[in-house]
PDB file of C-alpha atoms and ligand atoms in Angstrom:
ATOM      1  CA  UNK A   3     -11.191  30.407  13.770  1.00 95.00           C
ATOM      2  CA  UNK A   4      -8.453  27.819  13.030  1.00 98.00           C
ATOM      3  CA  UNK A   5      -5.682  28.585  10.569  1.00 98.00           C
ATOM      4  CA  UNK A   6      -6.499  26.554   7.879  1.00 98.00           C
ATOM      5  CA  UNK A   7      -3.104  24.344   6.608  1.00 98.00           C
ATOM      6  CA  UNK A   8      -2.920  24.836   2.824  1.00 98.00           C
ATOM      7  CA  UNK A   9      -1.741  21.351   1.880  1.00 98.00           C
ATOM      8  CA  UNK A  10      -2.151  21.831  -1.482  1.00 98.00           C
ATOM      9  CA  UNK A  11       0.207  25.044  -1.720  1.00 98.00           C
ATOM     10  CA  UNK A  12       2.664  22.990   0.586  1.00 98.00           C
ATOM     11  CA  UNK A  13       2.568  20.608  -2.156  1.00 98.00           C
ATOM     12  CA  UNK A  14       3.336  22.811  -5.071  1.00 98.00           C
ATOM     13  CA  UNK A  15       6.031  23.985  -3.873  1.00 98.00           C
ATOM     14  CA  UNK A  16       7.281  20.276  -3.402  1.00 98.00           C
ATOM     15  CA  UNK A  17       6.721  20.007  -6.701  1.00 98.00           C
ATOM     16  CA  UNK A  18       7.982  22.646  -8.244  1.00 98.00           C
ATOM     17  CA  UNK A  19      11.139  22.354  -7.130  1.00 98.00           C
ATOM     18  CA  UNK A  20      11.440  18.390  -7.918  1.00 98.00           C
ATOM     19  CA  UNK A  21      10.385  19.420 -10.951  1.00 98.00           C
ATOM     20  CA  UNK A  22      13.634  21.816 -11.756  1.00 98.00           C
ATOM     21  CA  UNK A  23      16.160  19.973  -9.802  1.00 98.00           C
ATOM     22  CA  UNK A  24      14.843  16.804 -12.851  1.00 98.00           C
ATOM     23  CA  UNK A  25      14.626  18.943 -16.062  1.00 98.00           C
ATOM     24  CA  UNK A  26      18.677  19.205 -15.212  1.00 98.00           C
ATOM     25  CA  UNK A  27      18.588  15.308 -14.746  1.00 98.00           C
ATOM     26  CA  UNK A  28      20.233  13.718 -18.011  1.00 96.00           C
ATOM     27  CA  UNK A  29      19.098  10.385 -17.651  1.00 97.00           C
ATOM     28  CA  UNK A  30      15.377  10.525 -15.911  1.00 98.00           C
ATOM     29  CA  UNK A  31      14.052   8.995 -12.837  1.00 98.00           C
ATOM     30  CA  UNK A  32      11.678   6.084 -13.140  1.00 98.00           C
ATOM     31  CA  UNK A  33       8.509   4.673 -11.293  1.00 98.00           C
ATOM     32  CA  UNK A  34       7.031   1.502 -11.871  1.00 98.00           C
ATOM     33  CA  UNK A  35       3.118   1.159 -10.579  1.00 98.00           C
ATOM     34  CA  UNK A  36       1.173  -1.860  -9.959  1.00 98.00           C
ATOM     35  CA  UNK A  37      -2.878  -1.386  -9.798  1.00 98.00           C
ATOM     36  CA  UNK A  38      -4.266  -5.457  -9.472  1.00 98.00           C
ATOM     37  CA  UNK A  39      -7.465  -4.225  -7.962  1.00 97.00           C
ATOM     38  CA  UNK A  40     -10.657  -2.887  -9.374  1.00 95.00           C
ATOM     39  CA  UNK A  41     -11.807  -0.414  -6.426  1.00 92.00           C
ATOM     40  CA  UNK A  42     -12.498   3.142  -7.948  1.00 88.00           C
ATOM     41  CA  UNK A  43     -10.379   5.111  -6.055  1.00 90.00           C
ATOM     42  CA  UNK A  44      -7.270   3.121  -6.356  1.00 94.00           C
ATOM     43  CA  UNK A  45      -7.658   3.993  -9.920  1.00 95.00           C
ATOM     44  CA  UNK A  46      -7.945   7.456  -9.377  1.00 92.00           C
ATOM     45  CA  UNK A  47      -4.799   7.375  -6.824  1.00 94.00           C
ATOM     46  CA  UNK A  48      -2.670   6.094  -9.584  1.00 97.00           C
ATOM     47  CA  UNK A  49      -3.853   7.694 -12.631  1.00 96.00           C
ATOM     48  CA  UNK A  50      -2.954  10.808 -10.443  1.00 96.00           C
ATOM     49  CA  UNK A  51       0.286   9.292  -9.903  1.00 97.00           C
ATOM     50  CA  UNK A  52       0.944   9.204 -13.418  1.00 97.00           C
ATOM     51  CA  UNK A  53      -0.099  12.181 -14.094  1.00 98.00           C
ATOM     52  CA  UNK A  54       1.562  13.718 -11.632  1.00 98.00           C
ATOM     53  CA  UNK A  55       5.204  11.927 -12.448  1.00 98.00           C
ATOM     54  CA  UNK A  56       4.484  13.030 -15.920  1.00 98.00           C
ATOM     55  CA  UNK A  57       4.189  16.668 -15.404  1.00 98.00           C
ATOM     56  CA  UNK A  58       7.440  16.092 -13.250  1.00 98.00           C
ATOM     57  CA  UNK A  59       9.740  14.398 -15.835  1.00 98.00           C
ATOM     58  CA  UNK A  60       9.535  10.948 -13.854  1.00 98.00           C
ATOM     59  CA  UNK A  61       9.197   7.917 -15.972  1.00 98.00           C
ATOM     60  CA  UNK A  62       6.295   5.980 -14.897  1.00 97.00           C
ATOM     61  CA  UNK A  63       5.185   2.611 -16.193  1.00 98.00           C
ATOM     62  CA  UNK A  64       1.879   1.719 -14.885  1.00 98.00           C
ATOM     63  CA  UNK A  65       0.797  -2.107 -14.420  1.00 98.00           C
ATOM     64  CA  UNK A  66      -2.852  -2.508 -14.299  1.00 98.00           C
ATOM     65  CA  UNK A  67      -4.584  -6.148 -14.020  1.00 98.00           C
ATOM     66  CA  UNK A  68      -7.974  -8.012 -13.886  1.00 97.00           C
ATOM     67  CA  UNK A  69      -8.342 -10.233 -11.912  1.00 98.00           C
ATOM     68  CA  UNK A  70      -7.464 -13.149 -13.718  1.00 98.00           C
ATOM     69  CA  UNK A  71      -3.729 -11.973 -11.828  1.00 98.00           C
ATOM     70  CA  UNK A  72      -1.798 -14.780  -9.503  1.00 98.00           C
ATOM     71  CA  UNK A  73      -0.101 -14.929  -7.312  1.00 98.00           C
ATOM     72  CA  UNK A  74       3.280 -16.020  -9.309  1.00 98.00           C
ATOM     73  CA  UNK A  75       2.428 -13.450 -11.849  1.00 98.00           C
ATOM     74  CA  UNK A  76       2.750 -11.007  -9.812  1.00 98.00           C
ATOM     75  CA  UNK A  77       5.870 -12.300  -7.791  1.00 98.00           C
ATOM     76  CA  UNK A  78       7.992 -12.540 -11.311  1.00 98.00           C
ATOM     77  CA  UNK A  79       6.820  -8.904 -11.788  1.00 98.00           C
ATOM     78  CA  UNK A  80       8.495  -7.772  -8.708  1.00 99.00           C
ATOM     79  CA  UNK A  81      11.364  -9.920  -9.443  1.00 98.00           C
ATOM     80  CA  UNK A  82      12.093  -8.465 -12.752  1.00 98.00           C
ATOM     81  CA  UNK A  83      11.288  -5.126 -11.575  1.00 98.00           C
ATOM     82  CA  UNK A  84      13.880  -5.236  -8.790  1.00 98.00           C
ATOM     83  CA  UNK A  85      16.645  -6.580 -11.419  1.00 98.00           C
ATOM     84  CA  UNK A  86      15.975  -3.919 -14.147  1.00 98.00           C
ATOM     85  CA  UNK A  87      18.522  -1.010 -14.097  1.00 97.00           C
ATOM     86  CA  UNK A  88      16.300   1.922 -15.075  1.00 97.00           C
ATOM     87  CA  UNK A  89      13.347   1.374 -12.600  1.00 98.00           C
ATOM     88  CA  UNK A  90      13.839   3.327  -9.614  1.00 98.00           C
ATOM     89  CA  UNK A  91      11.222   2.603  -7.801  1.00 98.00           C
ATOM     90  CA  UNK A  92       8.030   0.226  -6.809  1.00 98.00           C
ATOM     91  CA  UNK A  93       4.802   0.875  -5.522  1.00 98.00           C
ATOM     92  CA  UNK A  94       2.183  -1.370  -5.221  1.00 98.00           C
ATOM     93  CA  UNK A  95      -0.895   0.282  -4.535  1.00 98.00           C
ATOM     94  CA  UNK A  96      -3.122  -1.189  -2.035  1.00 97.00           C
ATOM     95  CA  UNK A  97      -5.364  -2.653  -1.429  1.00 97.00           C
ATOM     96  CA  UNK A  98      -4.676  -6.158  -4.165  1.00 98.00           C
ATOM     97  CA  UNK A  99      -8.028  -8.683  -5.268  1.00 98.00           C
ATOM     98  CA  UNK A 100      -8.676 -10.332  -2.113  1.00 98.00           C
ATOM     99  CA  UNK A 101      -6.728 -13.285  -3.728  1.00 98.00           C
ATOM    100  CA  UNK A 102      -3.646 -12.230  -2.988  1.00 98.00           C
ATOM    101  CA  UNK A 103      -1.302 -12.119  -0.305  1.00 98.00           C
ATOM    102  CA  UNK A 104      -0.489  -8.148  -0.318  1.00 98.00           C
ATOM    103  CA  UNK A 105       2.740  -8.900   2.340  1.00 98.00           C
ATOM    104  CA  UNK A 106       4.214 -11.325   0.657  1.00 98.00           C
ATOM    105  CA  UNK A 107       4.574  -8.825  -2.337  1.00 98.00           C
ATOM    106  CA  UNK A 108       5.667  -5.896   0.055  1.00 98.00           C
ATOM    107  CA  UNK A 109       8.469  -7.881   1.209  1.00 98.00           C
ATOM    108  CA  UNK A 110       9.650  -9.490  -2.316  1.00 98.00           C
ATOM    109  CA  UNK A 111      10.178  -5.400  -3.167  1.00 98.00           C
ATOM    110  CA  UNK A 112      14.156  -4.522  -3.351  1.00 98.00           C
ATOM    111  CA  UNK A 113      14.037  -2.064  -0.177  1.00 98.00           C
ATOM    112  CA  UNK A 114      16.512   0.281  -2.011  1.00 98.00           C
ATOM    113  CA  UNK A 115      13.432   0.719  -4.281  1.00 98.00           C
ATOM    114  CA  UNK A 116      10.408   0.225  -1.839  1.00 98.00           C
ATOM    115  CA  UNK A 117       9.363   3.897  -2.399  1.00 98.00           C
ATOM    116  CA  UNK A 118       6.537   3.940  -0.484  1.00 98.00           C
ATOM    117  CA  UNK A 119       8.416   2.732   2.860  1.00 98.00           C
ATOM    118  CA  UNK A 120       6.324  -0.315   3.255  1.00 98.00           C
ATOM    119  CA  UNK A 121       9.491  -3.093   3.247  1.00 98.00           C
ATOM    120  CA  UNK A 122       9.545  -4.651   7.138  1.00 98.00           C
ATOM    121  CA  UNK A 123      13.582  -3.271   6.372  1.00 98.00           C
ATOM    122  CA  UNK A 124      12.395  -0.108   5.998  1.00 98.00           C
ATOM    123  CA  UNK A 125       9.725   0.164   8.821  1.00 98.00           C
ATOM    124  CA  UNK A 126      12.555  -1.768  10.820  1.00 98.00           C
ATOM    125  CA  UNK A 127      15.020   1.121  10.014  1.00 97.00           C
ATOM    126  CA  UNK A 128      12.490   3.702  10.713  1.00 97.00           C
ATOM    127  CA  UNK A 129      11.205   2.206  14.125  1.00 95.00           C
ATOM    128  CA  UNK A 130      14.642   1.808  15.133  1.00 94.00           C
ATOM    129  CA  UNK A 131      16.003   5.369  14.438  1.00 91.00           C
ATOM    130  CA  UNK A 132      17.778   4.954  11.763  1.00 95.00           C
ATOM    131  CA  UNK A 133      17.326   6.311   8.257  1.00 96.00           C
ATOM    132  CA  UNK A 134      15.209   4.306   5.751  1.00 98.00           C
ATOM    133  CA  UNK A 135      15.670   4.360   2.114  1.00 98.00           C
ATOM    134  CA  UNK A 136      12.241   5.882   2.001  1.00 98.00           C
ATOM    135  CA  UNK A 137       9.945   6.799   4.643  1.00 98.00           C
ATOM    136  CA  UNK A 138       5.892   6.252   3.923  1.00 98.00           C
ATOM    137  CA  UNK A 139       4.221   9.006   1.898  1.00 98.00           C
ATOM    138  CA  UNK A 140       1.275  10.089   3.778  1.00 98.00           C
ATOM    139  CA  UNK A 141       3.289  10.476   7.617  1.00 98.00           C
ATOM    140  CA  UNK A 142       6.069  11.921   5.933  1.00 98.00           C
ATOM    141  CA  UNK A 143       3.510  14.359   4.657  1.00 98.00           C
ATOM    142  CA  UNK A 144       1.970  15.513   7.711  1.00 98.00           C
ATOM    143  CA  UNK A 145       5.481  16.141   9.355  1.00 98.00           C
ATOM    144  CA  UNK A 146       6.136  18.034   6.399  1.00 98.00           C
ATOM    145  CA  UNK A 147       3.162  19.920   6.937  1.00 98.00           C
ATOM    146  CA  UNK A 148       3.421  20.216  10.977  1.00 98.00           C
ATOM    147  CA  UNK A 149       7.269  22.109   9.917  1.00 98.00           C
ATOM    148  CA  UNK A 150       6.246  24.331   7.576  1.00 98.00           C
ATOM    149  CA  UNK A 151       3.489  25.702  10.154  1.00 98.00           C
ATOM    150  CA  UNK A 152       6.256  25.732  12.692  1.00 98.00           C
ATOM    151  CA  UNK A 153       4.016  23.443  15.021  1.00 98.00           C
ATOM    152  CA  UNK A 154       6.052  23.061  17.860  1.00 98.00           C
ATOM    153  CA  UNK A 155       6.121  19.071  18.682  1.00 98.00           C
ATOM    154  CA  UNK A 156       8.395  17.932  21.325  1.00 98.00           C
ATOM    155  CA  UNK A 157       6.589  16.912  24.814  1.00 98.00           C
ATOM    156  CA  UNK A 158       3.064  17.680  23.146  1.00 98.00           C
ATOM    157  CA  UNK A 159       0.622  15.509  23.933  1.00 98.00           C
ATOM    158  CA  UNK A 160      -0.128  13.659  20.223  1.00 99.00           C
ATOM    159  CA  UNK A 161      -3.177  11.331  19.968  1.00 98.00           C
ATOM    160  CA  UNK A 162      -3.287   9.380  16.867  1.00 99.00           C
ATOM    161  CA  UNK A 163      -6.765   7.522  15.603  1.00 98.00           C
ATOM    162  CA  UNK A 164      -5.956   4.697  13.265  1.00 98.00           C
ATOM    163  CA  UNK A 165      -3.238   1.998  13.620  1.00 98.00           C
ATOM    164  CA  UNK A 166      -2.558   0.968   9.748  1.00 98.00           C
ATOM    165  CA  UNK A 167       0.791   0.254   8.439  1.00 97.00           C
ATOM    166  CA  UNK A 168       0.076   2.785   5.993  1.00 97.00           C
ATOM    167  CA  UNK A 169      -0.635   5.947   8.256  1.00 98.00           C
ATOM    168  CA  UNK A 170      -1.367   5.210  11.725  1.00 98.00           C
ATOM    169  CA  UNK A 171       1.863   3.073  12.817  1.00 98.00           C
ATOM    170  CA  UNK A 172       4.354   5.290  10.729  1.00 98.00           C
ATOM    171  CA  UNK A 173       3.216   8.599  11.623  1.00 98.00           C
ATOM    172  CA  UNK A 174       2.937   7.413  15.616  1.00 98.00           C
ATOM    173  CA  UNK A 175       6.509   6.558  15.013  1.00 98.00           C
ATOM    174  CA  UNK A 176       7.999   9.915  13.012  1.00 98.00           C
ATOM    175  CA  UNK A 177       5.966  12.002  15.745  1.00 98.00           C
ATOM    176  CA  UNK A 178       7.519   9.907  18.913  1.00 97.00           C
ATOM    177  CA  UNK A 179      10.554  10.543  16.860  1.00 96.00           C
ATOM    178  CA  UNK A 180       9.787  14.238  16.736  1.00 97.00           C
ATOM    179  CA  UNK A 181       9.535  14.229  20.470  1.00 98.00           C
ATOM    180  CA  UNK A 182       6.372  14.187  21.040  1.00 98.00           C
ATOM    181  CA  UNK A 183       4.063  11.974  23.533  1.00 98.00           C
ATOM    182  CA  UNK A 184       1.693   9.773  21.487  1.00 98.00           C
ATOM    183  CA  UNK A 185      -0.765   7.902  21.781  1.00 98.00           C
ATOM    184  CA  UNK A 186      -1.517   5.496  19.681  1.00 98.00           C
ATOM    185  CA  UNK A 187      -5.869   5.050  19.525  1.00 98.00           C
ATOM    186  CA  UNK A 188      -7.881   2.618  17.069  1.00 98.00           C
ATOM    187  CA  UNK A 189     -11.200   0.843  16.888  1.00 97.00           C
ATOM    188  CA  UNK A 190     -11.171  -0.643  20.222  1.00 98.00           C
ATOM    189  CA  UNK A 191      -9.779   2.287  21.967  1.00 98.00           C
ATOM    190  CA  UNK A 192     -12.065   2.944  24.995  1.00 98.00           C
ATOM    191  CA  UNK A 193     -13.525   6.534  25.628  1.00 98.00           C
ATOM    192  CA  UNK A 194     -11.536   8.172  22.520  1.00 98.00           C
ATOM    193  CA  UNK A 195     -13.697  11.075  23.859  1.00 98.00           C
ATOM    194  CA  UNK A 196     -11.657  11.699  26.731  1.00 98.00           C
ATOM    195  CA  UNK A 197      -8.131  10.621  25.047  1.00 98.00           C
ATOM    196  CA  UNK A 198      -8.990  13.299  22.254  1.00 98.00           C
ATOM    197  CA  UNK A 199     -10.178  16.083  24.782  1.00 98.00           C
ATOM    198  CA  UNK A 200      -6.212  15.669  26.108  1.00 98.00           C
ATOM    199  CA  UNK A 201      -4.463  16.197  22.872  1.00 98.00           C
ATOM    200  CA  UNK A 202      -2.754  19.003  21.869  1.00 99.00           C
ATOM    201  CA  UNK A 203      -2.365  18.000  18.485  1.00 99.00           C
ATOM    202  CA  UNK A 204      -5.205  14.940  16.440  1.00 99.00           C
ATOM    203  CA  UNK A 205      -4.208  13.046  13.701  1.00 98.00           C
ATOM    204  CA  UNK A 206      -7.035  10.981  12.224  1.00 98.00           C
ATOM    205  CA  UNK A 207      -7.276   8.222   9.735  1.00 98.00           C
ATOM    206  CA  UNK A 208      -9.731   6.210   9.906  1.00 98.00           C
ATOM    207  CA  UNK A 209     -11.881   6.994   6.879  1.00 96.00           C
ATOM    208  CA  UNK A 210     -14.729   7.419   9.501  1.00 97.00           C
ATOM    209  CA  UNK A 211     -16.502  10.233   8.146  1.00 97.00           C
ATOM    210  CA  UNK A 212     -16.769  12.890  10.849  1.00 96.00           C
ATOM    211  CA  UNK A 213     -15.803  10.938  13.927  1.00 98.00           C
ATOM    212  CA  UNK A 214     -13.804  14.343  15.279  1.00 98.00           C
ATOM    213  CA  UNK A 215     -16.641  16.218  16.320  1.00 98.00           C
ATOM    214  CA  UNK A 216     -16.005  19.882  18.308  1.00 98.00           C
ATOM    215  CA  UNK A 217     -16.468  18.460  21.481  1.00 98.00           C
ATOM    216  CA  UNK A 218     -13.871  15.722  21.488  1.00 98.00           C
ATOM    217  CA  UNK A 219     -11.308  18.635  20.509  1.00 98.00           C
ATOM    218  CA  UNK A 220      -9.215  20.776  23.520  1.00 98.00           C
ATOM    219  CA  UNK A 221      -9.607  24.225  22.673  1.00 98.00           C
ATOM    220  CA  UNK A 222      -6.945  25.407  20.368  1.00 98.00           C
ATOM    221  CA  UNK A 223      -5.800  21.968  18.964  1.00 98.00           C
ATOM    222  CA  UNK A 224      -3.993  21.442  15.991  1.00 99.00           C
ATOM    223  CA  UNK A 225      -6.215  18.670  13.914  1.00 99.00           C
ATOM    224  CA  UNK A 226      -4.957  16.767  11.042  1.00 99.00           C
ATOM    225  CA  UNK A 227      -7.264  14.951   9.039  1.00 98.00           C
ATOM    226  CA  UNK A 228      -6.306  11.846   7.117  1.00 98.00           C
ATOM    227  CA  UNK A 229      -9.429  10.082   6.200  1.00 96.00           C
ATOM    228  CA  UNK A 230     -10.455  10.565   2.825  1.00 93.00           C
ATOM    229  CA  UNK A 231     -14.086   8.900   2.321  1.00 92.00           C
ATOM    230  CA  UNK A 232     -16.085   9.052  -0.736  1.00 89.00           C
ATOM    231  CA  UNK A 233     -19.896  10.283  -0.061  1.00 90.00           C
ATOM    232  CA  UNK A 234     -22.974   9.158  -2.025  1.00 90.00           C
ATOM    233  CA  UNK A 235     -22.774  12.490  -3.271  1.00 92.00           C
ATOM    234  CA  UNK A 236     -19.592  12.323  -4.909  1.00 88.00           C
ATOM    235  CA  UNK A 237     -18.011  14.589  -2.861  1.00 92.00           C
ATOM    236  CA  UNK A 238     -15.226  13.711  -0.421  1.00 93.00           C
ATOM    237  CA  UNK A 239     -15.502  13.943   3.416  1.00 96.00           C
ATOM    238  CA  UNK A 240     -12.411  13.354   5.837  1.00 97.00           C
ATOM    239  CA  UNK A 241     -12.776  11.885  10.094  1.00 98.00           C
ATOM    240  CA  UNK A 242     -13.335  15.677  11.474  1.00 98.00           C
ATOM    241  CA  UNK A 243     -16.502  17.740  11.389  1.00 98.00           C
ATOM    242  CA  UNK A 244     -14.685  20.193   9.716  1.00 98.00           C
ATOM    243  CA  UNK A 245     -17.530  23.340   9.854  1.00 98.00           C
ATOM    244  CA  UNK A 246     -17.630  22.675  13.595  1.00 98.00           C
ATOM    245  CA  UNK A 247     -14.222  21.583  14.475  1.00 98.00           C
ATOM    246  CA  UNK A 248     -12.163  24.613  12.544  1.00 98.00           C
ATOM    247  CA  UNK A 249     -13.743  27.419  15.793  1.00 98.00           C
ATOM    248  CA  UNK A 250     -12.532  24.990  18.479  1.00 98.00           C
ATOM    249  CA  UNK A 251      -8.925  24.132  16.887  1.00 98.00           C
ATOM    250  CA  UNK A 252      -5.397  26.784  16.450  1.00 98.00           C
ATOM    251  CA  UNK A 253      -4.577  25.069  12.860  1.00 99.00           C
ATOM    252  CA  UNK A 254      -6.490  22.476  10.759  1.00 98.00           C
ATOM    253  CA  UNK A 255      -6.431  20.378   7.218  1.00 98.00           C
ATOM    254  CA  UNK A 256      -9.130  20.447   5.272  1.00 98.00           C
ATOM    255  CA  UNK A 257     -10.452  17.373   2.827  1.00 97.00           C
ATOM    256  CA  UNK A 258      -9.427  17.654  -0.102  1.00 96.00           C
ATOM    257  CA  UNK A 259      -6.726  19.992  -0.262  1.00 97.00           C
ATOM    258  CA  UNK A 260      -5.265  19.189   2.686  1.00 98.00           C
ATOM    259  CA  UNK A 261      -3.087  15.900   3.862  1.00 98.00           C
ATOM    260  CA  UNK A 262      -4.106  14.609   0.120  1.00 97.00           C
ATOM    261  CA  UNK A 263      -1.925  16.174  -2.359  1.00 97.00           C
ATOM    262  CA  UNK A 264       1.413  16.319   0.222  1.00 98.00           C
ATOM    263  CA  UNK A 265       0.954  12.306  -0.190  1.00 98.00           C
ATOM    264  CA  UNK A 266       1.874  12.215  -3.535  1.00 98.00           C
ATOM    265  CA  UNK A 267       4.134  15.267  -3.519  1.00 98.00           C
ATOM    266  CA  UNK A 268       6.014  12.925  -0.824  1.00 98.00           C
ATOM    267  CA  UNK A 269       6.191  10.338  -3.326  1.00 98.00           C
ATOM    268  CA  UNK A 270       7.695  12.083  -5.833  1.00 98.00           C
ATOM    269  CA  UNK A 271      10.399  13.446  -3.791  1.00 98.00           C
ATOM    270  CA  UNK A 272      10.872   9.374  -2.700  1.00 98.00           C
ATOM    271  CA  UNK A 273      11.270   8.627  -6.355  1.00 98.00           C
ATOM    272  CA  UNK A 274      14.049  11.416  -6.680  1.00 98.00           C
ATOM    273  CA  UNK A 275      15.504  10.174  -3.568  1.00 98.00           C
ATOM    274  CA  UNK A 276      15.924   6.703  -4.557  1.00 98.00           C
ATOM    275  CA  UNK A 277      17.096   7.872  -8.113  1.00 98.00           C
ATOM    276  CA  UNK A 278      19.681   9.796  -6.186  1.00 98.00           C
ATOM    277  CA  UNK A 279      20.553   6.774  -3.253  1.00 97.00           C
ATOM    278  CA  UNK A 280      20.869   4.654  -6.532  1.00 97.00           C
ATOM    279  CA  UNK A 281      23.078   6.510  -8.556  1.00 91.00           C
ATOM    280  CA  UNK A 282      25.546   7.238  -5.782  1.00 82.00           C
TER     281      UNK A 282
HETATM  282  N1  GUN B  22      -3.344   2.773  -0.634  1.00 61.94           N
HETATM  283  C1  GUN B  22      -3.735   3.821   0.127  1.00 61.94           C
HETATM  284  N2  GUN B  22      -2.680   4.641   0.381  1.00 61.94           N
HETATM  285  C2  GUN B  22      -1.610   4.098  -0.221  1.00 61.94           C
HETATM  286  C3  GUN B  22      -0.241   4.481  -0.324  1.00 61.94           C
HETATM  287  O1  GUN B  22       0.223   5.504   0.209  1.00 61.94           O
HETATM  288  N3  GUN B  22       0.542   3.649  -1.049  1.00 61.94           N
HETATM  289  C4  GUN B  22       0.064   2.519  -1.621  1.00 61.94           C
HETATM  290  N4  GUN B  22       0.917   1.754  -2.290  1.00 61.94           N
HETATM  291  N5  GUN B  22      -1.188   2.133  -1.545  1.00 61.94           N
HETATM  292  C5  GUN B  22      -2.023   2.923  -0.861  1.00 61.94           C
END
């Protein structure tokens, strides 16, 4: 049986130490949230946020709009955002109402304060090597989580599902990074099957409720799973047959509890990073 990765103890810890290395912080960091969509679980996302930077001493301010919201609205947002002293950082959660144009707003963010990593600067910076002001939440997560297992990385074979800018292209980048030999697989990928059976270590995020079954897993595996998809049930299921896959794999993340919480625990230590970069 696989060792199951405790993501949520990973992200305590996180936590807990943000959480002293603020209460010593005269002045506190600051995060400013924008919710303009209506989709249930980007309201749970942030009101976890909030909750979250609460608990931690961060300053959020949360944004939330209908979606009587434009376009320009939200642009002078950002723009007053970016010029006001005691925000630290901006997140924009996405998806936005199908009415607007999500990239426009990504790159209108002051990269020095893009906290979720999303600025083309920041991907730029990251792609090329080079430090970023902040590096996306999620991938930064799993790498955190591949370290503290002590998952050796460099010249393993690395197949990732999924190609968003939020998971898929950032982690394929921090992993090639790492050393590792990845490949990079999505919805037209041909014969995942036989790409998967090849990996030493899975990533998946495609919100494809158990698309990783045992049999597309190489004995002894190490599978991450990034989807998170609500069920009619209520209950939430990630990409990987989870009952199944956990004989066949060496380490695996459960859903929830697993990539989930080191997510946010990632973007608190952004927040406190860019406080930091900021202040200097
Ligand atoms: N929507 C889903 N994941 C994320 C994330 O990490 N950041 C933002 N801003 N929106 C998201």
């Amino acid at each position: 049986m696989a060792v199951i990765i405790d993501g949520k103890k990973c992200a305590e810890e996180i936590l807990d130490n943000l959480k002293d290395k603020i209460s010593k912080l005269e002045k506190k960091p600051s995060l400013a949230v924008i919710l303009a969509n209506d989709n249930p679980s980007s309201k749970i996302y942030v009101d976890n946020k909030e909750k979250v930077s609460m608990e931690l001493g961060i300053k959020s301010s949360v944004y939330r709009f209908d979606k009587s919201i434009t376009q320009g609205e939200l642009i002078k947002l950002i723009h007053e955002l970016n010029a006001d002293k005691n925000i630290n950082g901006i997140l924009v959660q996405l998806p936005l109402f199908e009415h607007l144009n999500s990239q426009e707003i990504i790159e209108l963010i002051n990269p020095k304060k893009d906290v979720d990593g999303f600025h083309p600067i920041n991907v730029g910076r990251l792609n090329c090597g080079l430090e970023p002001y902040a590096v996306c939440c999620t991938p930064k997560g799993i790498i955190k989580l591949l370290k503290k297992y002590k998952i050796n990385l460099v010249g393993k074979n690395v197949v990732v599902i999924g190609r968003s800018n939020i998971v898929g292209k950032p982690i394929a980048t921090l992993l090639t990074n790492e050393n590792a030999t990845v490949t990079l697989a999505h919805s037209k990928t041909k014969k995942l099957k036989e790409i998967t059976k090849n990996a030493d270590v899975i990533v998946s995020a495609t919100g494809h409720p158990k698309l990783i079954k045992a049999d597309m897993v190489k004995k002894g595996a190490v599978v991450i799973d990034v989807g998170i998809t609500k069920q009619i049930n209520g209950k939430l299921a990630g990409d990987v047959d989870f009952e199944k896959v956990k004989n066949v794999a060496s380490y695996i993340t459960p859903v929830p509890k697993g990539v989930g919480p080191m997510t946010i625990a990632c973007l608190m230590e952004n927040t406190y990073e860019l406080y930091l970069k900021q202040k200097a």
